[in-house]
Amino acid sequence: MKGRQTGAATLFVTVIILALLTVIAAVSAKIGMFELKTSSNTNRAKEALHAGQGGLDYGAIRYLDDASWAGESLEMPFGGPGASVSVSAVTGTDSVVLNAVGESVDTTGLARVEEKFARVPVIDVGELPPLMANGNFPPTGSLSIVTNPNGGGTGVPVSGWVEDGTKTGTASWQTCNVDEWLYEDQNAAKVKSAQSDGFVLCHTCKCSQAINPICKAQDVTDADECPDIVVNTAGIPDVFQNLFGALPTDTDANGTDDWEEFMNAVAKVKLSNCAGLGPNSGDQFYSGGVATQLPLIWVEGDCTIPANTEVGSYAAPFILFVHGDLTISANSVFYGIAFGFSDKYSNPPAAEANALEIRGGAIVYGVVLTTDTVTSPTGNYTLVYSEKLLEKITGVDDTFDELARYPGSWTDTK
């Protein structure tokens, strides 16, 4: 009797265990199916979201290429079959709002995304001072600068942005506004040439020390005593990065510096010296007064602009980028951005003689930039800021614009 009871108890326990195992197996299977469905739904949602994001990126490229583009439907990746996406564009004056609806491959996943982009110039010349140097200016010689009247904000003139402004020898400088440079003191009687956009050229005008200059050379011993020359001995932003938006010393996986990669991509004209430069050098970049490609000449080597020579013109200025020693000789005239890029940005670095030297009587209409020190052995030279001239370089038809994302504008509306 006792043995039968023990067997019955064992059978009962076994049945209970089998029932529990069955329930556990059923629950596990249900959970597994749920997780599988959840995973599948997640994958489909990701497919749709990635298709939508790809649509935004594609739309941004299409809009940048053609501001009248209004949208289209396509498959991701291109050529399908794959996830599909439709993109629409709502354009503003200098911006676009892109809406993309992405679907998964099986069309069961759906994602709606939106983002706003602004059209911005690849090269920003709006806040450039007439002189910017990752070094001193001028250790010798004398200099007149016609200031950027809004370089530090509306109504805040900036003539120079340098790391050091200590005089050596007989160095001196004076800065002034464009009207003072053209019409005050002895400038009033000098020969001038009015341009079609209203800007006036004057190759012999100088900032007057006697009337009302922003900075009087005889009153200062250091440039940091001039309110419109910004001196920061702790260092200023890299000049190359300030103009082109990339640090020159960043290196990719192949060992190529960013500056060289950028220049190889954008510089259509490359020279080994400046012997052939002249008044028509900038004409090759323009058609009907509008730049058709980035007006940039890259000189890999030393460059000397000959004395008594005009290089470029007010109608066709350009960027002269010299990876070597740039010398602007006596009584020469240059129109555009003169950039002396130091030999220290070589692999391996080379010794620097003069990244940028300006000699007596030379005049630059535009901007002078250098990653080193501006030197001038003797005589006077003049830098004349002209916003209208610089705008020609960036292209008035938005040829050289790129798109920047508005921070916080991306939304996933689903």
Coordinates of C-alpha atoms in Angstrom, one line a residue:
M1 CA 0.0 0.0 0.0
K2 CA 2.8 2.3 0.9
G3 CA 4.6 1.6 -2.4
R4 CA 1.5 2.5 -4.4
Q5 CA 1.1 5.8 -2.6
T6 CA 4.8 6.6 -3.3
G7 CA 4.3 5.8 -7.0
A8 CA 1.1 7.9 -7.2
A9 CA 3.0 10.9 -5.6
T10 CA 5.8 10.5 -8.1
L11 CA 3.4 10.4 -11.0
F12 CA 1.7 13.5 -9.8
V13 CA 4.9 15.4 -9.4
T14 CA 6.0 14.3 -12.8
V15 CA 2.8 15.5 -14.3
I16 CA 3.1 18.8 -12.6
I17 CA 6.7 19.2 -13.8
L18 CA 5.7 18.4 -17.4
A19 CA 2.8 20.9 -17.2
L20 CA 5.2 23.6 -16.0
L21 CA 7.7 22.7 -18.7
T22 CA 4.9 22.9 -21.2
V23 CA 3.9 26.3 -20.0
I24 CA 7.4 27.5 -19.9
A25 CA 8.0 26.2 -23.4
A26 CA 4.8 27.9 -24.6
V27 CA 5.7 31.2 -22.9
S28 CA 9.3 31.0 -24.2
A29 CA 8.0 30.4 -27.7
K30 CA 5.6 33.3 -27.4
I31 CA 8.4 35.6 -26.1
G32 CA 10.7 34.4 -28.9
M33 CA 8.1 35.1 -31.5
F34 CA 7.5 38.5 -29.9
E35 CA 11.1 39.4 -29.9
L36 CA 11.5 38.1 -33.5
K37 CA 8.6 40.4 -34.5
T38 CA 10.0 43.2 -32.5
S39 CA 13.4 42.7 -34.1
S40 CA 11.9 42.5 -37.5
N41 CA 9.9 45.7 -36.9
T42 CA 13.0 47.4 -35.6
N43 CA 15.0 46.4 -38.7
R44 CA 12.2 47.6 -41.0
A45 CA 12.0 50.9 -39.0
K46 CA 15.8 51.3 -39.3
E47 CA 15.6 50.5 -43.1
A48 CA 12.9 53.2 -43.4
L49 CA 14.8 55.7 -41.3
H50 CA 18.1 55.2 -43.1
A51 CA 16.2 55.6 -46.4
G52 CA 14.7 58.8 -45.2
Q53 CA 18.1 60.1 -44.0
G54 CA 19.7 59.1 -47.3
G55 CA 16.9 61.1 -48.9
L56 CA 17.8 64.2 -46.9
D57 CA 21.4 63.9 -47.9
Y58 CA 20.5 63.3 -51.5
G59 CA 18.1 66.2 -51.5
A60 CA 20.7 68.5 -50.0
I61 CA 23.1 67.7 -52.8
R62 CA 20.5 68.1 -55.5
Y63 CA 19.3 71.5 -54.0
L64 CA 22.9 72.7 -53.9
D65 CA 23.3 71.8 -57.5
D66 CA 20.0 73.3 -58.6
A67 CA 18.1 75.7 -56.3
S68 CA 14.9 75.1 -58.3
W69 CA 14.9 71.3 -57.5
A70 CA 11.6 70.5 -55.8
G71 CA 12.0 66.8 -55.0
E72 CA 11.7 63.3 -56.4
S73 CA 11.2 59.6 -55.5
L74 CA 14.0 57.1 -55.7
E75 CA 15.3 53.8 -54.3
M76 CA 18.1 53.4 -51.7
P77 CA 20.6 52.2 -52.7
F78 CA 20.3 53.6 -56.2
G79 CA 19.3 51.2 -58.9
G80 CA 17.3 49.0 -56.4
P81 CA 15.5 47.0 -55.6
G82 CA 15.8 48.5 -52.1
A83 CA 14.2 50.8 -49.6
S84 CA 12.3 53.6 -51.3
V85 CA 12.2 57.3 -50.4
S86 CA 10.4 60.4 -51.6
V87 CA 12.0 63.8 -51.0
S88 CA 10.4 67.2 -51.2
A89 CA 12.0 70.6 -50.8
V90 CA 10.6 73.9 -49.5
T91 CA 13.0 76.6 -50.5
G92 CA 13.7 80.0 -49.0
T93 CA 16.1 82.8 -50.0
D94 CA 19.3 81.1 -48.8
S95 CA 17.9 77.9 -47.2
V96 CA 15.8 74.8 -47.8
V97 CA 13.6 72.6 -45.6
L98 CA 13.8 69.0 -46.9
N99 CA 11.1 66.4 -46.0
A100 CA 11.8 62.8 -46.7
V101 CA 9.5 59.8 -46.4
G102 CA 11.4 56.5 -46.3
E103 CA 10.0 53.0 -46.7
S104 CA 11.6 49.6 -45.8
V105 CA 12.2 47.1 -48.5
D106 CA 9.0 45.2 -47.8
T107 CA 7.1 48.6 -47.6
T108 CA 5.8 47.8 -44.1
G109 CA 8.2 50.2 -42.3
L110 CA 7.7 54.0 -42.7
A111 CA 9.7 57.0 -41.4
R112 CA 9.3 60.7 -42.0
V113 CA 12.3 63.0 -41.4
E114 CA 12.8 66.7 -41.9
E115 CA 15.9 69.0 -41.7
K116 CA 16.7 72.5 -42.6
F117 CA 19.9 73.5 -44.5
A118 CA 21.4 76.9 -45.0
R119 CA 23.4 77.9 -48.1
V120 CA 26.8 79.3 -47.1
P121 CA 29.9 80.2 -49.1
V122 CA 32.8 77.7 -49.2
I123 CA 35.1 80.7 -48.6
D124 CA 33.9 83.3 -46.2
V125 CA 35.5 86.7 -46.8
G126 CA 32.9 88.8 -45.0
E127 CA 34.9 89.3 -41.8
L128 CA 38.4 89.2 -43.2
P129 CA 40.6 92.1 -42.1
P130 CA 42.9 93.6 -44.7
L131 CA 45.9 91.9 -42.9
M132 CA 45.9 88.6 -41.0
A133 CA 49.2 87.0 -39.9
N134 CA 50.2 84.1 -37.6
G135 CA 53.2 86.2 -36.8
N136 CA 54.5 89.8 -36.5
F137 CA 53.8 92.8 -38.7
P138 CA 55.7 94.8 -39.9
P139 CA 59.2 94.3 -38.4
T140 CA 60.5 97.0 -40.8
G141 CA 59.2 99.4 -43.4
S142 CA 55.9 101.3 -43.1
L143 CA 52.4 100.6 -44.0
S144 CA 49.0 102.2 -44.7
I145 CA 45.9 100.1 -44.2
V146 CA 42.4 101.0 -45.4
T147 CA 40.3 99.2 -42.8
N148 CA 37.4 96.8 -43.0
P149 CA 34.8 99.1 -41.5
N150 CA 32.7 96.2 -40.1
G151 CA 35.4 93.6 -39.5
G152 CA 34.6 93.4 -35.8
G153 CA 30.8 93.7 -36.2
T154 CA 28.7 96.5 -37.6
G155 CA 30.5 99.8 -37.3
V156 CA 33.6 98.2 -35.6
P157 CA 36.7 98.7 -37.9
V158 CA 39.4 96.1 -38.0
S159 CA 42.6 96.6 -40.0
G160 CA 44.8 93.8 -38.8
W161 CA 44.6 90.5 -36.8
V162 CA 48.1 89.4 -35.8
E163 CA 50.0 87.5 -33.2
D164 CA 52.5 90.3 -32.7
G165 CA 52.7 93.9 -33.6
T166 CA 56.1 95.1 -32.3
K167 CA 58.1 97.6 -34.3
T168 CA 61.7 97.0 -35.2
G169 CA 63.9 99.5 -36.9
T170 CA 62.0 102.3 -38.6
A171 CA 58.8 100.4 -38.9
S172 CA 55.6 102.5 -38.8
W173 CA 51.9 102.1 -39.8
Q174 CA 48.8 104.1 -40.1
T175 CA 45.2 103.1 -40.7
C176 CA 42.2 105.0 -42.0
N177 CA 38.7 104.8 -43.5
V178 CA 38.3 104.6 -47.3
D179 CA 37.1 108.3 -47.5
E180 CA 40.1 109.5 -45.6
W181 CA 42.3 107.5 -47.8
L182 CA 40.8 108.9 -51.0
Y183 CA 40.0 112.6 -50.2
E184 CA 41.7 113.9 -47.1
D185 CA 44.9 116.0 -47.0
Q186 CA 47.1 115.5 -50.1
N187 CA 44.9 112.5 -51.4
A188 CA 42.3 114.9 -52.7
A189 CA 44.4 115.9 -55.7
K190 CA 45.7 112.4 -56.6
V191 CA 44.6 110.5 -59.7
K192 CA 41.6 108.2 -59.1
S193 CA 39.7 105.6 -61.1
A194 CA 36.0 105.0 -60.3
Q195 CA 34.7 101.5 -60.9
S196 CA 31.3 100.6 -62.2
D197 CA 30.2 99.4 -58.7
G198 CA 31.2 102.7 -57.1
F199 CA 34.5 101.6 -55.6
V200 CA 37.4 104.0 -56.4
L201 CA 41.0 103.0 -57.1
C202 CA 43.9 105.2 -56.2
H203 CA 47.4 103.8 -56.6
T204 CA 49.2 106.7 -54.9
C205 CA 46.8 107.6 -52.0
K206 CA 48.0 107.0 -48.4
C207 CA 46.4 107.1 -45.0
S208 CA 46.9 110.7 -43.8
Q209 CA 48.7 111.1 -40.5
A210 CA 47.6 114.7 -40.2
I211 CA 43.8 114.7 -40.4
N212 CA 41.9 111.9 -38.7
P213 CA 43.4 108.5 -39.1
I214 CA 42.1 105.6 -36.9
C215 CA 45.7 104.9 -35.9
K216 CA 48.6 107.4 -36.0
A217 CA 51.9 105.8 -36.5
Q218 CA 53.8 108.6 -34.6
D219 CA 51.7 108.0 -31.5
V220 CA 52.4 104.3 -30.9
T221 CA 55.3 101.9 -30.4
D222 CA 53.3 98.7 -30.7
A223 CA 50.4 97.8 -32.9
D224 CA 48.3 96.8 -29.9
E225 CA 48.0 100.4 -29.1
C226 CA 45.9 100.9 -32.3
P227 CA 42.3 100.1 -31.6
D228 CA 41.7 98.6 -35.0
I229 CA 44.7 96.3 -35.0
V230 CA 43.9 93.2 -32.9
V231 CA 47.0 91.7 -31.4
N232 CA 46.9 88.4 -29.5
T233 CA 50.3 87.1 -28.4
A234 CA 48.6 83.9 -27.2
G235 CA 47.8 83.2 -30.8
I236 CA 45.1 83.8 -33.3
P237 CA 43.1 81.2 -35.3
D238 CA 45.1 79.6 -38.1
V239 CA 44.9 81.8 -41.2
F240 CA 44.4 78.8 -43.5
Q241 CA 41.5 77.5 -41.4
N242 CA 40.0 81.0 -41.1
L243 CA 39.7 81.3 -44.9
F244 CA 39.1 77.7 -46.0
G245 CA 37.6 76.1 -42.9
A246 CA 40.2 73.3 -42.4
L247 CA 43.2 73.0 -40.2
P248 CA 46.3 72.6 -42.5
T249 CA 48.0 70.2 -40.2
D250 CA 45.2 67.6 -40.0
T251 CA 46.3 64.5 -41.9
D252 CA 44.2 61.7 -43.4
A253 CA 44.9 58.0 -43.4
N254 CA 47.1 58.3 -46.4
G255 CA 49.4 60.9 -44.8
T256 CA 48.0 63.8 -46.9
D257 CA 47.6 67.1 -45.0
D258 CA 44.2 68.7 -45.2
W259 CA 45.6 71.9 -46.8
E260 CA 47.1 69.9 -49.7
E261 CA 44.0 67.7 -50.1
F262 CA 41.8 70.9 -50.2
M263 CA 44.1 72.7 -52.7
N264 CA 44.3 69.6 -55.0
A265 CA 40.5 69.6 -55.0
V266 CA 39.8 73.2 -55.7
A267 CA 42.9 74.7 -57.4
K268 CA 42.3 74.3 -61.2
V269 CA 45.4 76.4 -62.0
K270 CA 48.8 75.3 -60.6
L271 CA 52.1 77.1 -61.3
S272 CA 55.7 76.6 -60.2
N273 CA 56.4 80.4 -60.1
C274 CA 54.8 83.7 -60.8
A275 CA 56.8 84.8 -63.9
G276 CA 53.8 84.7 -66.1
L277 CA 51.3 86.6 -63.9
G278 CA 49.9 89.9 -65.2
P279 CA 46.8 92.0 -65.5
N280 CA 44.8 89.3 -67.3
S281 CA 45.7 86.4 -64.9
G282 CA 42.2 86.5 -63.3
D283 CA 40.3 86.7 -66.5
Q284 CA 40.4 82.9 -67.0
F285 CA 38.1 82.5 -64.0
Y286 CA 35.3 84.9 -65.1
S287 CA 32.6 85.1 -67.7
G288 CA 30.5 88.2 -68.1
G289 CA 31.9 89.5 -64.8
V290 CA 30.8 86.4 -62.8
A291 CA 33.3 83.7 -61.6
T292 CA 32.7 80.4 -63.3
Q293 CA 35.2 78.5 -61.1
L294 CA 37.0 79.3 -57.9
P295 CA 39.5 82.0 -58.9
L296 CA 42.5 80.5 -57.2
I297 CA 46.1 80.1 -58.5
W298 CA 48.2 77.7 -56.4
V299 CA 52.0 78.3 -56.7
E300 CA 54.1 75.4 -55.4
G301 CA 57.4 77.1 -54.9
D302 CA 58.6 80.7 -54.4
C303 CA 56.7 83.5 -56.1
T304 CA 58.0 87.0 -56.9
I305 CA 55.5 89.5 -58.4
P306 CA 57.8 91.6 -60.7
A307 CA 58.2 95.3 -59.8
N308 CA 55.9 97.8 -61.6
T309 CA 53.5 95.1 -62.6
E310 CA 49.7 94.8 -62.1
V311 CA 48.5 91.3 -61.3
G312 CA 44.8 90.6 -61.7
S313 CA 42.3 93.4 -62.0
Y314 CA 39.5 94.9 -60.0
A315 CA 37.0 93.2 -62.4
A316 CA 38.8 89.8 -62.1
P317 CA 40.6 89.4 -58.8
F318 CA 41.8 86.0 -57.6
I319 CA 43.4 84.1 -54.7
L320 CA 47.2 83.8 -55.1
F321 CA 48.1 80.9 -52.8
V322 CA 51.9 80.5 -52.5
H323 CA 53.3 77.5 -50.8
G324 CA 56.7 79.0 -50.5
D325 CA 58.1 82.6 -50.2
L326 CA 55.8 85.3 -51.7
T327 CA 57.4 88.6 -52.6
I328 CA 55.2 91.5 -53.8
S329 CA 57.8 93.7 -55.4
A330 CA 58.1 97.5 -55.4
N331 CA 55.4 99.5 -57.1
S332 CA 53.4 96.4 -58.1
V333 CA 49.6 96.2 -57.8
F334 CA 47.7 93.1 -56.8
Y335 CA 44.0 92.5 -56.8
G336 CA 42.6 89.8 -54.6
I337 CA 43.8 87.7 -51.7
A338 CA 47.6 87.3 -51.4
F339 CA 48.3 84.3 -49.3
G340 CA 51.9 83.5 -48.1
F341 CA 51.7 79.9 -46.9
S342 CA 54.8 78.9 -45.0
D343 CA 57.3 76.3 -46.0
K344 CA 56.9 74.9 -42.5
Y345 CA 53.8 73.1 -43.8
S346 CA 55.9 70.7 -45.9
N347 CA 56.7 67.1 -45.3
P348 CA 59.3 67.3 -44.0
P349 CA 59.1 71.0 -42.9
A350 CA 61.5 73.3 -44.7
A351 CA 63.2 76.4 -43.4
E352 CA 61.3 79.7 -44.0
A353 CA 63.0 82.7 -45.6
N354 CA 60.0 85.1 -46.0
A355 CA 56.5 83.7 -46.2
L356 CA 55.3 87.1 -47.2
E357 CA 57.5 90.1 -48.1
I358 CA 56.0 93.4 -49.4
R359 CA 58.4 96.0 -50.9
G360 CA 58.2 99.7 -51.2
G361 CA 55.4 101.3 -53.2
A362 CA 53.4 98.1 -53.6
I363 CA 49.6 98.2 -53.2
V364 CA 47.2 95.3 -52.6
Y365 CA 43.4 95.8 -53.2
G366 CA 41.9 93.1 -51.1
V367 CA 43.5 91.1 -48.3
V368 CA 47.0 89.9 -47.3
L369 CA 47.2 86.7 -45.4
T370 CA 50.3 84.8 -44.1
T371 CA 50.9 81.9 -41.7
D372 CA 54.2 83.6 -40.7
T373 CA 55.5 87.2 -40.4
V374 CA 55.0 90.0 -42.9
T375 CA 58.3 91.6 -43.8
S376 CA 59.2 94.8 -45.6
P377 CA 62.8 95.8 -46.0
T378 CA 62.2 99.5 -47.0
G379 CA 59.7 102.0 -48.3
N380 CA 55.9 102.3 -47.9
Y381 CA 53.2 100.0 -49.1
T382 CA 49.4 100.1 -48.9
L383 CA 46.6 97.5 -48.2
V384 CA 43.1 98.6 -49.3
Y385 CA 40.2 96.5 -48.1
S386 CA 37.3 96.2 -50.6
E387 CA 34.3 94.1 -49.7
K388 CA 32.9 94.4 -53.3
L389 CA 36.1 93.1 -54.8
L390 CA 36.3 90.1 -52.4
E391 CA 32.6 89.2 -53.1
K392 CA 33.7 88.6 -56.7
I393 CA 36.0 85.9 -55.6
T394 CA 33.4 83.9 -53.8
G395 CA 31.0 84.0 -56.8
V396 CA 28.0 86.2 -56.9
D397 CA 25.9 83.4 -58.5
D398 CA 26.4 81.0 -55.5
T399 CA 28.7 78.8 -57.5
F400 CA 30.9 78.1 -54.5
D401 CA 28.2 77.7 -51.9
E402 CA 27.8 74.6 -49.7
L403 CA 25.0 73.6 -47.3
A404 CA 25.3 73.7 -43.5
R405 CA 22.8 72.0 -41.3
Y406 CA 20.7 74.1 -39.0
P407 CA 21.5 72.9 -35.4
G408 CA 18.4 71.3 -33.9
S409 CA 16.4 71.3 -37.1
W410 CA 16.4 67.5 -37.7
T411 CA 13.1 65.9 -36.7
D412 CA 11.7 62.4 -36.9
T413 CA 8.0 62.8 -37.3
K414 CA 7.1 59.2 -38.1

